[in-house]
Short mmCIF file of N, CA and C in Angstrom, two decimals:
data_model
loop_
_atom_site.label_atom_id
_atom_site.label_comp_id
_atom_site.label_asym_id
_atom_site.label_seq_id
_atom_site.Cartn_x
_atom_site.Cartn_y
_atom_site.Cartn_z
N ASP A 1 -8.68 -17.89 17.61
CA ASP A 1 -7.15 -18.02 17.52
C ASP A 1 -6.55 -17.11 18.62
N SER A 2 -5.56 -17.58 19.12
CA SER A 2 -4.69 -16.89 19.97
C SER A 2 -3.74 -15.95 19.26
N LEU A 3 -3.17 -15.02 20.04
CA LEU A 3 -2.01 -14.11 19.33
C LEU A 3 -0.99 -14.87 18.86
N GLU A 4 -0.66 -15.93 19.63
CA GLU A 4 0.55 -16.82 19.28
C GLU A 4 0.12 -17.52 17.98
N ASP A 5 -1.08 -18.06 17.93
CA ASP A 5 -1.39 -18.74 16.67
C ASP A 5 -1.32 -17.78 15.46
N PHE A 6 -1.84 -16.61 15.70
CA PHE A 6 -1.88 -15.68 14.56
C PHE A 6 -0.43 -15.31 14.13
N SER A 7 0.50 -15.17 15.24
CA SER A 7 1.90 -14.75 15.00
C SER A 7 2.54 -15.77 14.07
N VAL A 8 2.45 -17.13 14.56
CA VAL A 8 2.96 -18.25 13.95
C VAL A 8 2.43 -18.35 12.42
N ARG A 9 1.14 -18.22 12.38
CA ARG A 9 0.56 -18.43 10.91
C ARG A 9 0.77 -17.17 10.08
N SER A 10 0.71 -16.05 10.56
CA SER A 10 0.94 -14.94 9.80
C SER A 10 2.41 -14.55 9.49
N TYR A 11 3.18 -14.34 10.66
CA TYR A 11 4.47 -13.78 10.41
C TYR A 11 5.44 -14.88 10.03
N GLU A 12 5.50 -15.93 10.93
CA GLU A 12 6.42 -16.94 10.48
C GLU A 12 6.06 -17.64 9.23
N GLY A 13 4.81 -17.87 8.98
CA GLY A 13 4.33 -18.61 7.71
C GLY A 13 4.69 -17.65 6.60
N GLY A 14 4.58 -16.36 6.73
CA GLY A 14 4.89 -15.37 5.62
C GLY A 14 6.27 -14.94 5.39
N PHE A 15 7.17 -15.23 6.44
CA PHE A 15 8.53 -14.77 6.29
C PHE A 15 9.55 -15.88 6.30
N ILE A 16 9.14 -17.03 6.74
CA ILE A 16 10.13 -18.12 7.09
C ILE A 16 10.92 -18.51 5.70
N HIS A 17 10.20 -18.42 4.57
CA HIS A 17 10.91 -18.88 3.39
C HIS A 17 11.34 -17.58 2.62
N ALA A 18 11.31 -16.52 2.99
CA ALA A 18 11.57 -15.17 2.45
C ALA A 18 13.19 -15.13 2.43
N ASP A 19 13.63 -14.53 1.23
CA ASP A 19 15.08 -14.23 1.03
C ASP A 19 15.46 -13.11 2.09
N VAL A 20 16.42 -13.37 2.93
CA VAL A 20 16.81 -12.45 3.84
C VAL A 20 17.25 -11.15 3.25
N ASN A 21 17.77 -11.08 2.01
CA ASN A 21 18.30 -9.96 1.37
C ASN A 21 17.02 -9.17 0.92
N ASN A 22 16.00 -9.72 0.56
CA ASN A 22 14.74 -9.12 0.19
C ASN A 22 14.09 -8.35 1.41
N LEU A 23 14.22 -9.09 2.56
CA LEU A 23 13.63 -8.53 3.82
C LEU A 23 14.51 -7.36 4.27
N MET A 24 15.79 -7.42 4.13
CA MET A 24 16.66 -6.39 4.41
C MET A 24 16.33 -5.13 3.63
N ALA A 25 16.27 -5.38 2.35
CA ALA A 25 15.92 -4.28 1.42
C ALA A 25 14.63 -3.64 1.76
N GLN A 26 13.62 -4.45 2.15
CA GLN A 26 12.37 -3.85 2.51
C GLN A 26 12.48 -2.99 3.89
N LEU A 27 13.23 -3.60 4.80
CA LEU A 27 13.53 -2.74 5.96
C LEU A 27 14.16 -1.45 5.64
N ASP A 28 15.11 -1.54 4.71
CA ASP A 28 15.87 -0.38 4.36
C ASP A 28 14.91 0.69 3.70
N THR A 29 14.06 0.26 2.96
CA THR A 29 13.09 1.16 2.40
C THR A 29 12.29 1.77 3.34
N TRP A 30 11.74 1.03 4.36
CA TRP A 30 10.87 1.51 5.37
C TRP A 30 11.64 2.62 6.10
N LEU A 31 12.78 2.36 6.32
CA LEU A 31 13.72 3.34 7.28
C LEU A 31 14.14 4.56 6.45
N HIS A 32 14.34 4.36 5.21
CA HIS A 32 15.00 5.66 4.48
C HIS A 32 14.06 6.00 3.31
N GLY A 33 12.94 5.42 3.00
CA GLY A 33 12.19 5.71 1.95
C GLY A 33 11.26 6.87 1.98
N ASP A 34 11.82 8.00 2.43
CA ASP A 34 11.05 9.24 2.62
C ASP A 34 10.99 9.95 1.24
N LEU A 35 9.77 9.94 0.65
CA LEU A 35 9.59 10.53 -0.61
C LEU A 35 9.91 12.01 -0.70
N ALA A 36 9.71 12.72 0.48
CA ALA A 36 9.98 14.13 0.42
C ALA A 36 11.47 14.46 0.42
N ASN A 37 12.31 13.35 0.90
CA ASN A 37 13.75 13.63 0.82
C ASN A 37 14.42 12.86 -0.24
N ALA A 38 13.61 12.18 -1.06
CA ALA A 38 14.18 11.26 -2.21
C ALA A 38 15.00 12.21 -3.27
N ASP A 39 14.64 13.31 -3.29
CA ASP A 39 15.26 14.29 -4.26
C ASP A 39 15.41 15.69 -3.62
N PRO A 40 16.70 16.07 -3.73
CA PRO A 40 16.89 17.47 -3.04
C PRO A 40 16.08 18.57 -3.51
N LYS A 41 15.49 18.50 -4.70
CA LYS A 41 14.70 19.57 -5.18
C LYS A 41 13.45 19.76 -4.37
N PHE A 42 12.94 18.61 -3.58
CA PHE A 42 11.84 18.71 -2.77
C PHE A 42 12.01 19.27 -1.43
N ASN A 43 13.36 19.37 -1.06
CA ASN A 43 13.75 19.89 0.28
C ASN A 43 12.88 19.50 1.47
N GLY A 44 12.46 18.18 1.36
CA GLY A 44 11.60 17.67 2.57
C GLY A 44 10.16 18.14 2.58
N ASP A 45 9.70 18.58 1.46
CA ASP A 45 8.33 18.94 1.31
C ASP A 45 7.54 18.09 0.69
N LEU A 46 6.69 17.14 1.53
CA LEU A 46 6.01 16.16 0.98
C LEU A 46 4.91 16.56 0.01
N ASN A 47 4.25 17.66 0.24
CA ASN A 47 3.23 18.16 -0.74
C ASN A 47 3.92 18.36 -2.11
N GLN A 48 5.05 18.98 -2.11
CA GLN A 48 5.75 19.23 -3.46
C GLN A 48 6.06 17.88 -4.16
N ALA A 49 6.51 16.95 -3.35
CA ALA A 49 7.02 15.67 -3.82
C ALA A 49 5.82 14.92 -4.41
N LEU A 50 4.63 14.91 -3.71
CA LEU A 50 3.48 14.25 -4.18
C LEU A 50 2.94 14.89 -5.49
N LYS A 51 3.01 16.25 -5.59
CA LYS A 51 2.54 16.90 -6.73
C LYS A 51 3.45 16.56 -7.95
N ALA A 52 4.58 16.17 -7.79
CA ALA A 52 5.52 15.91 -8.80
C ALA A 52 5.17 14.56 -9.44
N ILE A 53 4.49 13.66 -8.74
CA ILE A 53 4.12 12.36 -9.32
C ILE A 53 3.23 12.60 -10.52
N GLU A 54 3.57 11.87 -11.54
CA GLU A 54 2.74 12.00 -12.89
C GLU A 54 1.77 10.95 -13.14
N ALA A 55 2.08 9.72 -12.56
CA ALA A 55 1.25 8.59 -12.72
C ALA A 55 -0.03 8.58 -11.82
N PRO A 56 -1.02 7.91 -12.13
CA PRO A 56 -2.17 7.80 -11.25
C PRO A 56 -1.79 7.01 -10.03
N VAL A 57 -2.34 7.46 -8.95
CA VAL A 57 -1.95 6.67 -7.59
C VAL A 57 -3.27 6.40 -6.98
N PHE A 58 -3.40 5.08 -6.66
CA PHE A 58 -4.59 4.49 -6.07
C PHE A 58 -4.37 4.48 -4.57
N CYS A 59 -5.12 5.29 -3.91
CA CYS A 59 -5.06 5.40 -2.37
C CYS A 59 -6.20 4.48 -1.87
N MET A 60 -5.71 3.16 -1.36
CA MET A 60 -6.69 2.23 -1.05
C MET A 60 -6.36 1.63 0.35
N PRO A 61 -6.42 2.44 1.37
CA PRO A 61 -6.14 1.91 2.78
C PRO A 61 -7.35 1.02 3.19
N CYS A 62 -7.17 0.15 4.02
CA CYS A 62 -8.16 -0.60 4.63
C CYS A 62 -8.87 0.22 5.73
N THR A 63 -10.14 0.11 5.89
CA THR A 63 -10.82 0.98 6.91
C THR A 63 -10.50 0.62 8.31
N THR A 64 -9.89 -0.58 8.48
CA THR A 64 -9.35 -0.96 9.91
C THR A 64 -7.79 -0.93 10.00
N ASP A 65 -7.14 -0.38 9.01
CA ASP A 65 -5.63 -0.31 9.01
C ASP A 65 -5.27 0.64 10.14
N ARG A 66 -4.35 0.19 11.00
CA ARG A 66 -3.87 1.08 12.07
C ARG A 66 -2.48 1.60 11.65
N TYR A 67 -1.95 1.25 10.53
CA TYR A 67 -0.57 1.70 10.17
C TYR A 67 -0.87 3.00 9.29
N PHE A 68 -1.83 2.96 8.43
CA PHE A 68 -2.26 3.92 7.53
C PHE A 68 -3.76 4.19 7.61
N LEU A 69 -4.18 5.23 8.48
CA LEU A 69 -5.50 5.49 8.73
C LEU A 69 -6.20 6.07 7.53
N ALA A 70 -7.28 5.30 7.08
CA ALA A 70 -8.01 5.80 5.95
C ALA A 70 -8.41 7.19 5.92
N SER A 71 -8.81 7.78 7.07
CA SER A 71 -9.23 9.20 7.13
C SER A 71 -7.97 10.06 6.83
N SER A 72 -6.68 9.62 7.27
CA SER A 72 -5.57 10.42 7.00
C SER A 72 -5.20 10.33 5.50
N VAL A 73 -5.21 9.22 4.94
CA VAL A 73 -4.85 9.02 3.65
C VAL A 73 -5.75 9.75 2.71
N GLU A 74 -7.09 9.95 3.04
CA GLU A 74 -7.81 10.70 2.12
C GLU A 74 -7.72 12.14 2.28
N GLN A 75 -7.58 12.58 3.50
CA GLN A 75 -7.53 13.97 3.85
C GLN A 75 -6.20 14.57 3.60
N GLN A 76 -5.12 13.81 3.59
CA GLN A 76 -3.83 14.31 3.43
C GLN A 76 -3.20 13.94 2.01
N GLU A 77 -2.70 12.63 2.05
CA GLU A 77 -1.96 12.17 1.04
C GLU A 77 -2.74 12.24 -0.47
N CYS A 78 -3.95 11.66 -0.43
CA CYS A 78 -4.61 11.52 -1.60
C CYS A 78 -5.11 12.88 -2.13
N GLN A 79 -5.46 13.83 -1.38
CA GLN A 79 -5.79 15.28 -1.72
C GLN A 79 -4.67 15.99 -2.27
N MET A 80 -3.40 15.69 -1.69
CA MET A 80 -2.19 16.24 -2.25
C MET A 80 -1.87 15.97 -3.62
N LEU A 81 -2.31 14.72 -3.99
CA LEU A 81 -2.08 14.32 -5.33
C LEU A 81 -3.08 14.85 -6.39
N GLY A 82 -4.05 15.68 -5.89
CA GLY A 82 -4.91 16.26 -6.94
C GLY A 82 -5.60 15.31 -7.71
N ASN A 83 -5.78 15.60 -9.05
CA ASN A 83 -6.51 14.66 -9.95
C ASN A 83 -5.85 13.44 -10.19
N LYS A 84 -4.61 13.24 -9.67
CA LYS A 84 -4.02 11.87 -9.91
C LYS A 84 -4.24 11.03 -8.87
N GLY A 85 -4.77 11.45 -7.86
CA GLY A 85 -5.18 10.56 -6.60
C GLY A 85 -6.50 9.91 -6.72
N PHE A 86 -6.61 8.74 -6.52
CA PHE A 86 -7.87 7.93 -6.60
C PHE A 86 -8.05 7.30 -5.18
N TYR A 87 -9.06 7.67 -4.44
CA TYR A 87 -9.27 7.14 -3.16
C TYR A 87 -10.44 6.19 -3.10
N GLU A 88 -10.23 4.98 -2.69
CA GLU A 88 -11.25 4.00 -2.54
C GLU A 88 -10.76 3.06 -1.43
N PRO A 89 -11.40 3.29 -0.22
CA PRO A 89 -10.99 2.37 0.89
C PRO A 89 -11.49 0.97 0.72
N ILE A 90 -10.77 0.06 1.26
CA ILE A 90 -11.03 -1.34 1.39
C ILE A 90 -11.84 -1.52 2.65
N VAL A 91 -13.21 -1.79 2.55
CA VAL A 91 -13.90 -2.14 3.72
C VAL A 91 -13.58 -3.53 4.18
N SER A 92 -13.09 -3.69 5.36
CA SER A 92 -12.61 -5.00 5.76
C SER A 92 -12.20 -5.01 7.26
N ILE A 93 -12.17 -6.10 7.94
CA ILE A 93 -11.75 -6.24 9.26
C ILE A 93 -10.21 -6.74 9.23
N ASN A 94 -9.69 -6.83 8.16
CA ASN A 94 -8.30 -7.43 8.08
C ASN A 94 -7.17 -6.46 8.16
N GLY A 95 -7.47 -5.09 8.49
CA GLY A 95 -6.49 -4.21 8.84
C GLY A 95 -5.46 -4.01 7.61
N HIS A 96 -4.12 -3.92 7.97
CA HIS A 96 -3.07 -3.61 7.07
C HIS A 96 -2.98 -4.68 5.93
N ARG A 97 -3.37 -5.90 6.23
CA ARG A 97 -3.12 -6.94 5.22
C ARG A 97 -4.35 -7.13 4.35
N ALA A 98 -5.42 -6.30 4.42
CA ALA A 98 -6.53 -6.49 3.65
C ALA A 98 -6.15 -6.47 2.16
N GLY A 99 -6.70 -7.33 1.37
CA GLY A 99 -6.60 -7.37 -0.01
C GLY A 99 -5.27 -8.12 -0.54
N ASP A 100 -4.49 -8.71 0.43
CA ASP A 100 -3.33 -9.38 0.09
C ASP A 100 -3.60 -10.53 -0.77
N PRO A 101 -3.25 -10.71 -2.02
CA PRO A 101 -3.75 -11.81 -2.84
C PRO A 101 -2.95 -13.11 -2.44
N SER A 102 -1.97 -12.99 -1.65
CA SER A 102 -1.27 -14.35 -1.24
C SER A 102 -1.82 -14.97 -0.03
N ARG A 103 -2.77 -14.23 0.72
CA ARG A 103 -3.35 -14.71 1.90
C ARG A 103 -4.65 -15.37 1.60
N LYS A 104 -4.92 -16.64 2.09
CA LYS A 104 -6.11 -17.25 1.92
C LYS A 104 -7.30 -16.51 2.75
N GLY A 105 -8.47 -16.49 2.12
CA GLY A 105 -9.65 -15.78 2.71
C GLY A 105 -9.69 -14.34 2.33
N LEU A 106 -8.66 -13.84 1.66
CA LEU A 106 -8.68 -12.32 1.24
C LEU A 106 -8.99 -12.17 -0.23
N GLU A 107 -9.30 -13.24 -0.96
CA GLU A 107 -9.65 -13.21 -2.36
C GLU A 107 -10.65 -12.15 -2.81
N ALA A 108 -11.76 -11.96 -1.92
CA ALA A 108 -12.69 -11.05 -2.41
C ALA A 108 -12.12 -9.62 -2.29
N GLU A 109 -11.32 -9.32 -1.26
CA GLU A 109 -10.66 -7.96 -1.14
C GLU A 109 -9.69 -7.76 -2.36
N ALA A 110 -8.96 -8.79 -2.75
CA ALA A 110 -7.99 -8.61 -3.82
C ALA A 110 -8.68 -8.40 -5.02
N ALA A 111 -9.86 -9.07 -5.16
CA ALA A 111 -10.78 -8.84 -6.40
C ALA A 111 -11.26 -7.45 -6.50
N PHE A 112 -11.61 -6.81 -5.28
CA PHE A 112 -12.17 -5.50 -5.15
C PHE A 112 -11.19 -4.58 -5.65
N ILE A 113 -9.80 -4.73 -5.30
CA ILE A 113 -8.72 -3.87 -5.55
C ILE A 113 -8.55 -3.99 -7.18
N LYS A 114 -8.49 -5.09 -7.58
CA LYS A 114 -8.31 -5.32 -9.11
C LYS A 114 -9.38 -4.70 -9.93
N GLU A 115 -10.64 -4.83 -9.47
CA GLU A 115 -11.80 -4.28 -10.09
C GLU A 115 -11.72 -2.73 -10.05
N LYS A 116 -11.44 -2.24 -8.98
CA LYS A 116 -11.36 -0.70 -8.95
C LYS A 116 -10.33 -0.09 -9.70
N CYS A 117 -9.11 -0.81 -9.78
CA CYS A 117 -8.11 -0.34 -10.70
C CYS A 117 -8.53 -0.44 -12.19
N ARG A 118 -9.20 -1.62 -12.50
CA ARG A 118 -9.65 -1.74 -13.85
C ARG A 118 -10.79 -0.78 -14.37
N SER A 119 -11.65 -0.51 -13.43
CA SER A 119 -12.81 0.33 -13.77
C SER A 119 -12.64 1.72 -13.65
N SER A 120 -11.45 2.12 -13.19
CA SER A 120 -11.14 3.57 -12.77
C SER A 120 -10.96 4.47 -13.96
N GLY A 121 -10.74 3.81 -15.20
CA GLY A 121 -10.44 4.57 -16.33
C GLY A 121 -9.14 5.27 -16.38
N ARG A 122 -8.30 4.97 -15.42
CA ARG A 122 -6.94 5.61 -15.41
C ARG A 122 -5.87 4.74 -16.22
N PHE A 123 -6.34 3.74 -16.92
CA PHE A 123 -5.46 2.99 -17.79
C PHE A 123 -6.01 3.10 -19.12
N ARG A 124 -4.96 2.94 -20.15
CA ARG A 124 -5.44 3.08 -21.56
C ARG A 124 -6.53 2.02 -21.99
N SER A 125 -6.31 0.84 -21.24
CA SER A 125 -7.32 -0.11 -21.58
C SER A 125 -7.45 -1.02 -20.36
N PRO A 126 -8.66 -1.67 -20.18
CA PRO A 126 -8.74 -2.49 -18.87
C PRO A 126 -7.72 -3.67 -18.78
N ASP A 127 -7.16 -4.07 -19.92
CA ASP A 127 -6.12 -5.07 -19.81
C ASP A 127 -4.74 -4.57 -19.36
N SER A 128 -4.63 -3.29 -19.39
CA SER A 128 -3.39 -2.72 -19.01
C SER A 128 -3.27 -2.45 -17.41
N ALA A 129 -4.46 -2.68 -16.66
CA ALA A 129 -4.41 -2.53 -15.24
C ALA A 129 -3.47 -3.55 -14.63
N PRO A 130 -2.94 -3.27 -13.43
CA PRO A 130 -1.94 -4.21 -12.90
C PRO A 130 -2.61 -5.42 -12.51
N GLU A 131 -1.82 -6.50 -12.53
CA GLU A 131 -2.31 -7.84 -12.04
C GLU A 131 -1.93 -7.76 -10.63
N LEU A 132 -2.71 -8.46 -9.79
CA LEU A 132 -2.47 -8.61 -8.42
C LEU A 132 -2.17 -10.07 -8.14
N ASP A 133 -0.88 -10.45 -7.89
CA ASP A 133 -0.58 -11.83 -7.53
C ASP A 133 0.48 -11.81 -6.37
N SER A 134 0.71 -13.10 -5.82
CA SER A 134 1.59 -12.94 -4.60
C SER A 134 2.99 -12.46 -4.99
N ALA A 135 3.44 -12.61 -6.22
CA ALA A 135 4.81 -12.18 -6.47
C ALA A 135 4.90 -10.64 -6.49
N ARG A 136 3.78 -9.97 -6.91
CA ARG A 136 3.77 -8.60 -6.95
C ARG A 136 2.93 -7.88 -6.00
N SER A 137 2.40 -8.57 -4.97
CA SER A 137 1.41 -7.91 -4.03
C SER A 137 1.99 -6.77 -3.27
N ARG A 138 3.23 -6.61 -3.28
CA ARG A 138 3.81 -5.54 -2.41
C ARG A 138 4.36 -4.44 -3.33
N ASP A 139 3.96 -4.43 -4.66
CA ASP A 139 4.33 -3.28 -5.59
C ASP A 139 3.48 -2.02 -5.35
N VAL A 140 3.52 -1.63 -3.99
CA VAL A 140 2.62 -0.59 -3.67
C VAL A 140 3.43 0.35 -2.86
N ILE A 141 3.37 1.62 -3.06
CA ILE A 141 4.08 2.67 -2.26
C ILE A 141 3.10 3.17 -1.36
N HIS A 142 3.49 3.11 -0.02
CA HIS A 142 2.58 3.82 1.01
C HIS A 142 3.33 5.03 1.34
N VAL A 143 2.51 6.13 1.19
CA VAL A 143 3.20 7.43 1.52
C VAL A 143 2.38 7.95 2.80
N SER A 144 3.09 8.29 3.84
CA SER A 144 2.55 8.73 5.07
C SER A 144 3.40 9.81 5.61
N PRO A 145 2.93 10.89 6.00
CA PRO A 145 3.74 12.03 6.53
C PRO A 145 4.33 11.54 7.89
N VAL A 146 5.37 11.98 8.36
CA VAL A 146 6.24 11.51 9.56
C VAL A 146 5.45 12.39 10.66
N ASP A 147 5.16 11.71 11.68
CA ASP A 147 4.55 12.33 12.79
C ASP A 147 5.51 13.22 13.53
N THR A 148 5.10 14.45 13.81
CA THR A 148 6.05 15.35 14.54
C THR A 148 5.58 15.57 15.91
#
């Protein structure tokens, strides 16, 4: 496949039918969704903001993701979460999109994510683990420190 084939199949195919308002909201979140500045009490301190999270957080970057490097996620963000952070990288060649349940060919990766969530013991029962489907595949918060 050429880069153009990938772009048409991946980006156009993935966004052509998307609601423009949803895309604008996603862009706004990317631009302004800084967890360290979400509440004035954190005063820009990412470590303090992450420690304030009470829910379990699954840190599951892909080993080939170039946006969120697995080594950075493990060494920084997941460790800052203490015993609430659960680190399990997705071993895949599919980079940032690994495990997306709405993409053909990634079913095994999506099943891996679902199984890790279910078997983690971080839910009251296995049935309360989140379902992964195309409608909810982006119900994930990526936390990454801003490069200085």
